PDB file of C-alpha atoms in Angstrom:
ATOM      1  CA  UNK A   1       0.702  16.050  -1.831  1.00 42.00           C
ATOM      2  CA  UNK A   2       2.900  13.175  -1.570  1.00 44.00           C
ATOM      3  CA  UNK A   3       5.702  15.210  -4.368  1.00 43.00           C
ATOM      4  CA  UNK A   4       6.456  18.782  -3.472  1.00 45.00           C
ATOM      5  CA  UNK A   5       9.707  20.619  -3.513  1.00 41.00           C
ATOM      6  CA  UNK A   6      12.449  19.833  -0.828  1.00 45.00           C
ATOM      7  CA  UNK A   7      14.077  23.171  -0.361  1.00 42.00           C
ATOM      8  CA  UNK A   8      13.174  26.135   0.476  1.00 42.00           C
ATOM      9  CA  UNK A   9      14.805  29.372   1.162  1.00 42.00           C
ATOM     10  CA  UNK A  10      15.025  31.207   4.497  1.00 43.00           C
ATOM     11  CA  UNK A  11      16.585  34.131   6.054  1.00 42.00           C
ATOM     12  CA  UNK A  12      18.737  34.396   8.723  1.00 42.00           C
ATOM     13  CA  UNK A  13      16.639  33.746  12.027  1.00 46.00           C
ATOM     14  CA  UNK A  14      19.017  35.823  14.425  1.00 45.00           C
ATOM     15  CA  UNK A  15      18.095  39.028  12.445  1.00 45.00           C
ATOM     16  CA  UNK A  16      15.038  40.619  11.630  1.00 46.00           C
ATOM     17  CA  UNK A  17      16.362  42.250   8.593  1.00 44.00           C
ATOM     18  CA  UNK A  18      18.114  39.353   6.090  1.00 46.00           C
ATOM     19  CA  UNK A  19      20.735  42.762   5.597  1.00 47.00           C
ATOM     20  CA  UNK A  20      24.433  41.554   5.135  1.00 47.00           C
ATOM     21  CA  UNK A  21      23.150  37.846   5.869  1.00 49.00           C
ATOM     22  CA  UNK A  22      22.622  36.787   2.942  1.00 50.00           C
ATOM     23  CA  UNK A  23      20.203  34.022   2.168  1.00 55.00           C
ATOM     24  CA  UNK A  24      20.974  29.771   2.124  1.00 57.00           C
ATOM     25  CA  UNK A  25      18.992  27.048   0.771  1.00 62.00           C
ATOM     26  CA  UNK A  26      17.373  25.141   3.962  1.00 65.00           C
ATOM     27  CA  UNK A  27      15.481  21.280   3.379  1.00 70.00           C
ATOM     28  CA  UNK A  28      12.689  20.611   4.641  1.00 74.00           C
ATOM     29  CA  UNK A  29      10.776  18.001   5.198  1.00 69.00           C
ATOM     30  CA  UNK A  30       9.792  16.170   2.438  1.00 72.00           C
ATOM     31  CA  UNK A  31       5.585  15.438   2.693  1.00 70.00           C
ATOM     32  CA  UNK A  32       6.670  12.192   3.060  1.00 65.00           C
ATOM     33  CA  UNK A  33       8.629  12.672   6.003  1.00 69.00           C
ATOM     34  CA  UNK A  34       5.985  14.671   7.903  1.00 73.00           C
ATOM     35  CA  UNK A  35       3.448  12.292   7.274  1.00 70.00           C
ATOM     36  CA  UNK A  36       5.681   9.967   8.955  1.00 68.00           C
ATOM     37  CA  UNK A  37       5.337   7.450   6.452  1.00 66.00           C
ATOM     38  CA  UNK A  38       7.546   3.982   7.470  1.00 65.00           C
ATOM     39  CA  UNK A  39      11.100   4.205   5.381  1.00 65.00           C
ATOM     40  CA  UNK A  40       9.741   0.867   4.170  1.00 62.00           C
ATOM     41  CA  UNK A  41       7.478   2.833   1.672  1.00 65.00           C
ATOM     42  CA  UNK A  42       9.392   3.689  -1.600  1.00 69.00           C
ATOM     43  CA  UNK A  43       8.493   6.135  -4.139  1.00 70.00           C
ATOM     44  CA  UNK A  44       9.241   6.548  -7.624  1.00 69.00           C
ATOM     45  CA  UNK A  45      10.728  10.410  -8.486  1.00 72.00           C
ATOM     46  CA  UNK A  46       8.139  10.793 -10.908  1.00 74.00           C
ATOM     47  CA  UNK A  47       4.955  11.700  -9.413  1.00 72.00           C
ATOM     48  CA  UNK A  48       3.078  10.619 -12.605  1.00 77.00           C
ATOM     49  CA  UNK A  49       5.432   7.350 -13.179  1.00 78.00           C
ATOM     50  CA  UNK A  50       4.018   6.808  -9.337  1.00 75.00           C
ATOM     51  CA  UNK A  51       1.101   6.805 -10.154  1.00 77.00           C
ATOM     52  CA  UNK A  52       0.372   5.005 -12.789  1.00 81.00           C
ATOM     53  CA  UNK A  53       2.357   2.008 -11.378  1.00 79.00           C
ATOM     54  CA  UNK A  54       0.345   2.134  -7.909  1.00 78.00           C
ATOM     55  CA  UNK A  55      -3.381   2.219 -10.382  1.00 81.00           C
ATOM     56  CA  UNK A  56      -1.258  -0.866 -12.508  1.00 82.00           C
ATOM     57  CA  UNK A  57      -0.743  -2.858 -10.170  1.00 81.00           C
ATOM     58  CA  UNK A  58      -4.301  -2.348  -8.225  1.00 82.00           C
ATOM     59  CA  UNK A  59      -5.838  -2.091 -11.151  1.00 85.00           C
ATOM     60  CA  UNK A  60      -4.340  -6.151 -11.490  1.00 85.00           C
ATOM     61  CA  UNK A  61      -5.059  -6.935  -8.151  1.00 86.00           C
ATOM     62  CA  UNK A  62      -8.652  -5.894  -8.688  1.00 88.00           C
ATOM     63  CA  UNK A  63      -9.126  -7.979 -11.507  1.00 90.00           C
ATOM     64  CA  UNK A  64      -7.995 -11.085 -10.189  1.00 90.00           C
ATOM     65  CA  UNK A  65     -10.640 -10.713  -7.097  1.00 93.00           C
ATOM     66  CA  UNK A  66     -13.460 -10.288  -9.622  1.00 95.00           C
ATOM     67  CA  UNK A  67     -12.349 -13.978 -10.933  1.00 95.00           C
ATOM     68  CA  UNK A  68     -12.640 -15.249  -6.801  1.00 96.00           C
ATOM     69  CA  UNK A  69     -15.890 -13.319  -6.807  1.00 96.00           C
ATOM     70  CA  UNK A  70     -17.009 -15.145  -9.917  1.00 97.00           C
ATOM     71  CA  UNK A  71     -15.893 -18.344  -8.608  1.00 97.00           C
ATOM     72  CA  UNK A  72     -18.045 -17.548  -5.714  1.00 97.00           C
ATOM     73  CA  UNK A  73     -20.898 -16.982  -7.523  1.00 97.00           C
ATOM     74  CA  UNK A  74     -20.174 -20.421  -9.566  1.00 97.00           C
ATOM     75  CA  UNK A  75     -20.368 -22.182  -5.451  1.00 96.00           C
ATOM     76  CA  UNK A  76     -23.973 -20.979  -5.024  1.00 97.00           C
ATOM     77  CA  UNK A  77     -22.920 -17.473  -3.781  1.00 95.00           C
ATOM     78  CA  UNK A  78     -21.046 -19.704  -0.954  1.00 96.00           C
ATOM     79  CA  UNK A  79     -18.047 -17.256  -0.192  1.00 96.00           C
ATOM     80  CA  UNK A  80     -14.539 -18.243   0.742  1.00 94.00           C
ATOM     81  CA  UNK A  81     -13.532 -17.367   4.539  1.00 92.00           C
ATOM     82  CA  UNK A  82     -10.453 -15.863   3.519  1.00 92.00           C
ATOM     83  CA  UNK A  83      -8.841 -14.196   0.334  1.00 93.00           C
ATOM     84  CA  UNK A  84      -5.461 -14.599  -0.321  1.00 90.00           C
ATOM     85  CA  UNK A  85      -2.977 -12.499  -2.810  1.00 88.00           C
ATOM     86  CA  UNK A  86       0.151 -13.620  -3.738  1.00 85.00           C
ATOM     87  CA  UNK A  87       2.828 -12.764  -6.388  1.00 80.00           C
ATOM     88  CA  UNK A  88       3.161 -15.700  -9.148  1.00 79.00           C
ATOM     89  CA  UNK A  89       6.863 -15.184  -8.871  1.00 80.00           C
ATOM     90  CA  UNK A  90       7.111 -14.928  -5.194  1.00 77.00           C
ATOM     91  CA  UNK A  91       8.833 -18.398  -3.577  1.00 77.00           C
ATOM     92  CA  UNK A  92       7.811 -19.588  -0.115  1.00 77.00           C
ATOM     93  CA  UNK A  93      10.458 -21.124   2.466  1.00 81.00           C
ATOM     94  CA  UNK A  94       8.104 -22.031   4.783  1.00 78.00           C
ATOM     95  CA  UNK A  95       4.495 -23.886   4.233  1.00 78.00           C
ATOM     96  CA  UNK A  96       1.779 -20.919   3.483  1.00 75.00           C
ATOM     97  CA  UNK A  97      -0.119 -20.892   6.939  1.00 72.00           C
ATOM     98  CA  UNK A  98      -3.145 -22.686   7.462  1.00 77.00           C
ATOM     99  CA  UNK A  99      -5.470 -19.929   9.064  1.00 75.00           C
ATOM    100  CA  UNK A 100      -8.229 -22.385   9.703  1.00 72.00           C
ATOM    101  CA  UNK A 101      -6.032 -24.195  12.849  1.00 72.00           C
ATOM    102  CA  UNK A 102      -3.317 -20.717  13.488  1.00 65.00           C
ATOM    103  CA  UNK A 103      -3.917 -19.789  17.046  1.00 65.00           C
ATOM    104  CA  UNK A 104      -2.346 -16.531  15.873  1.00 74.00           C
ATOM    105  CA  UNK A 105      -3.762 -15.828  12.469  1.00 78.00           C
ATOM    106  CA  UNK A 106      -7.679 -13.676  13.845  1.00 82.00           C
ATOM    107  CA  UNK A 107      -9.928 -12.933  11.088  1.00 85.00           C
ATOM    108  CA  UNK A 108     -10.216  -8.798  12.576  1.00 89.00           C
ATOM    109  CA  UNK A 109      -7.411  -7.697  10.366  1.00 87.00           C
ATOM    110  CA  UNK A 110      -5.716  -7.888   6.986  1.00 86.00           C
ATOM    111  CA  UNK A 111      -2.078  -9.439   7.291  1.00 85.00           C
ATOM    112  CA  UNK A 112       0.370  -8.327   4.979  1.00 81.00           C
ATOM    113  CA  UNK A 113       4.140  -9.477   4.563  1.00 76.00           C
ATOM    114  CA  UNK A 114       6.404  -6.942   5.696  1.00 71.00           C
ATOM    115  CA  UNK A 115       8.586  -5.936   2.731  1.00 69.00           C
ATOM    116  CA  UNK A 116       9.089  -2.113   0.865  1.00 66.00           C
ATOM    117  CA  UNK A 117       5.709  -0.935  -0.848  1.00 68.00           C
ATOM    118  CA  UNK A 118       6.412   0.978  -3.546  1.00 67.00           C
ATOM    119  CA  UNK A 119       4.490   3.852  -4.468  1.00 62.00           C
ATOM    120  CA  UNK A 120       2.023   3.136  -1.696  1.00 65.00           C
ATOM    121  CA  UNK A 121       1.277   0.073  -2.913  1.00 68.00           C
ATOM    122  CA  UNK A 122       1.893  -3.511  -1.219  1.00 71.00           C
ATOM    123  CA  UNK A 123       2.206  -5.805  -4.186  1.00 72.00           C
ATOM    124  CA  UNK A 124       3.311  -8.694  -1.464  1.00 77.00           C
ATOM    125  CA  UNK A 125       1.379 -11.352  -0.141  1.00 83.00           C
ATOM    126  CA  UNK A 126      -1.486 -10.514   1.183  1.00 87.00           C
ATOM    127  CA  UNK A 127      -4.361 -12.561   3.868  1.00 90.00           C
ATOM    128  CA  UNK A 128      -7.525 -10.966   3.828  1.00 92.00           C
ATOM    129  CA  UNK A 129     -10.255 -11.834   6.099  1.00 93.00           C
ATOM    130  CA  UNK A 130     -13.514 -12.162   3.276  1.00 95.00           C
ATOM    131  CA  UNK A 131     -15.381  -9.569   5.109  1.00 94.00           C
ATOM    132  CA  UNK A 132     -12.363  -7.234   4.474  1.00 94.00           C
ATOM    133  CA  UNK A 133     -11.936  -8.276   0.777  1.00 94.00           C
ATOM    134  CA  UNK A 134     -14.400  -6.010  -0.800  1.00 93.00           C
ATOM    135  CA  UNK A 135     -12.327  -3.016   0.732  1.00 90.00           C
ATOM    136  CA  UNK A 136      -8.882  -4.227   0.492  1.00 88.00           C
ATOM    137  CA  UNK A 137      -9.432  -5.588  -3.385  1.00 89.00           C
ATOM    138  CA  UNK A 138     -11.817  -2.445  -4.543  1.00 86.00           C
ATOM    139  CA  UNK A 139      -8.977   0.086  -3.782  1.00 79.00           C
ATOM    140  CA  UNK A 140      -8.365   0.665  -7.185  1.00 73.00           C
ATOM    141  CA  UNK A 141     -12.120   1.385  -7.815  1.00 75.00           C
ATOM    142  CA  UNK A 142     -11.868   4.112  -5.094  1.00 72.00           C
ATOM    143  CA  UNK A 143      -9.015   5.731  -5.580  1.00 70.00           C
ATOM    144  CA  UNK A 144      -8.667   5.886  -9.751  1.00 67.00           C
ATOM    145  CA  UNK A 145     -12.449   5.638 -11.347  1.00 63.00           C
TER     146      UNK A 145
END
């Protein structure tokens, strides 16, 4: 629902009969926009481009959390307290956060890094609480399979 057209045609509103009016070509919303979806969320023009990046890159994302699940398994089923995701090629400026000792870092939520998501997708950093992880990293098996 995310891709539908953005104009639409309308008569004019002061007259009950379009007669002698004539007609004009008014935008409206996109889906988008009356979702109220953040302008930090990008999507591709191609619905079908769209999507198959967004089930790429979860379908990535997803694979890498079976390896920490399998790693897991390997510590006597001992699981992490957190799961982190983070971009090979993204740089840090600051140390990552140690979310052991950080007064501000509480294990009720999944914190992301604010940047655009493209295609609804967050392919930034991501902290994820281990009780969250199954949800967060088994997107891809919900929303594509």
């Amino acid at each position: 629902q995310l891709f539908e057209p953005t104009g639409v045609s309308v008569s004019n509103a002061s007259s009950a009969v379009p007669q002698g009016h004539g007609w004009w070509r008014v935008p409206r919303p996109t889906p988008v926009e009356k979702a109220h979806v953040p302008g930090h969320y990008k999507f591709d023009s191609d619905p079908l481009a769209a999507v198959a990046i967004a089930e790429s890159q979860l379908a990535k994302v997803a694979s890498c959390y079976e390896q920490v699940k399998k790693q897991e398994a390997r510590r006597g089923g001992r699981q992490y307290n957190w799961v982190i995701r983070a971009r090979p090629d993204q740089g840090w400026i600051l140390p990552v956060p140690n979310l052991a000792t950080g007064r501000s870092w509480t294990d009720d939520r999944v914190w992301l890094m604010q940047a655009p998501i493209y295609n609804g997708v967050s392919d930034q950093a991501a902290f994820v609480p281990r009780r969250y992880a199954d949800l967060y990293f088994g997107a891809f098996r919900h929303m594509f399979r």
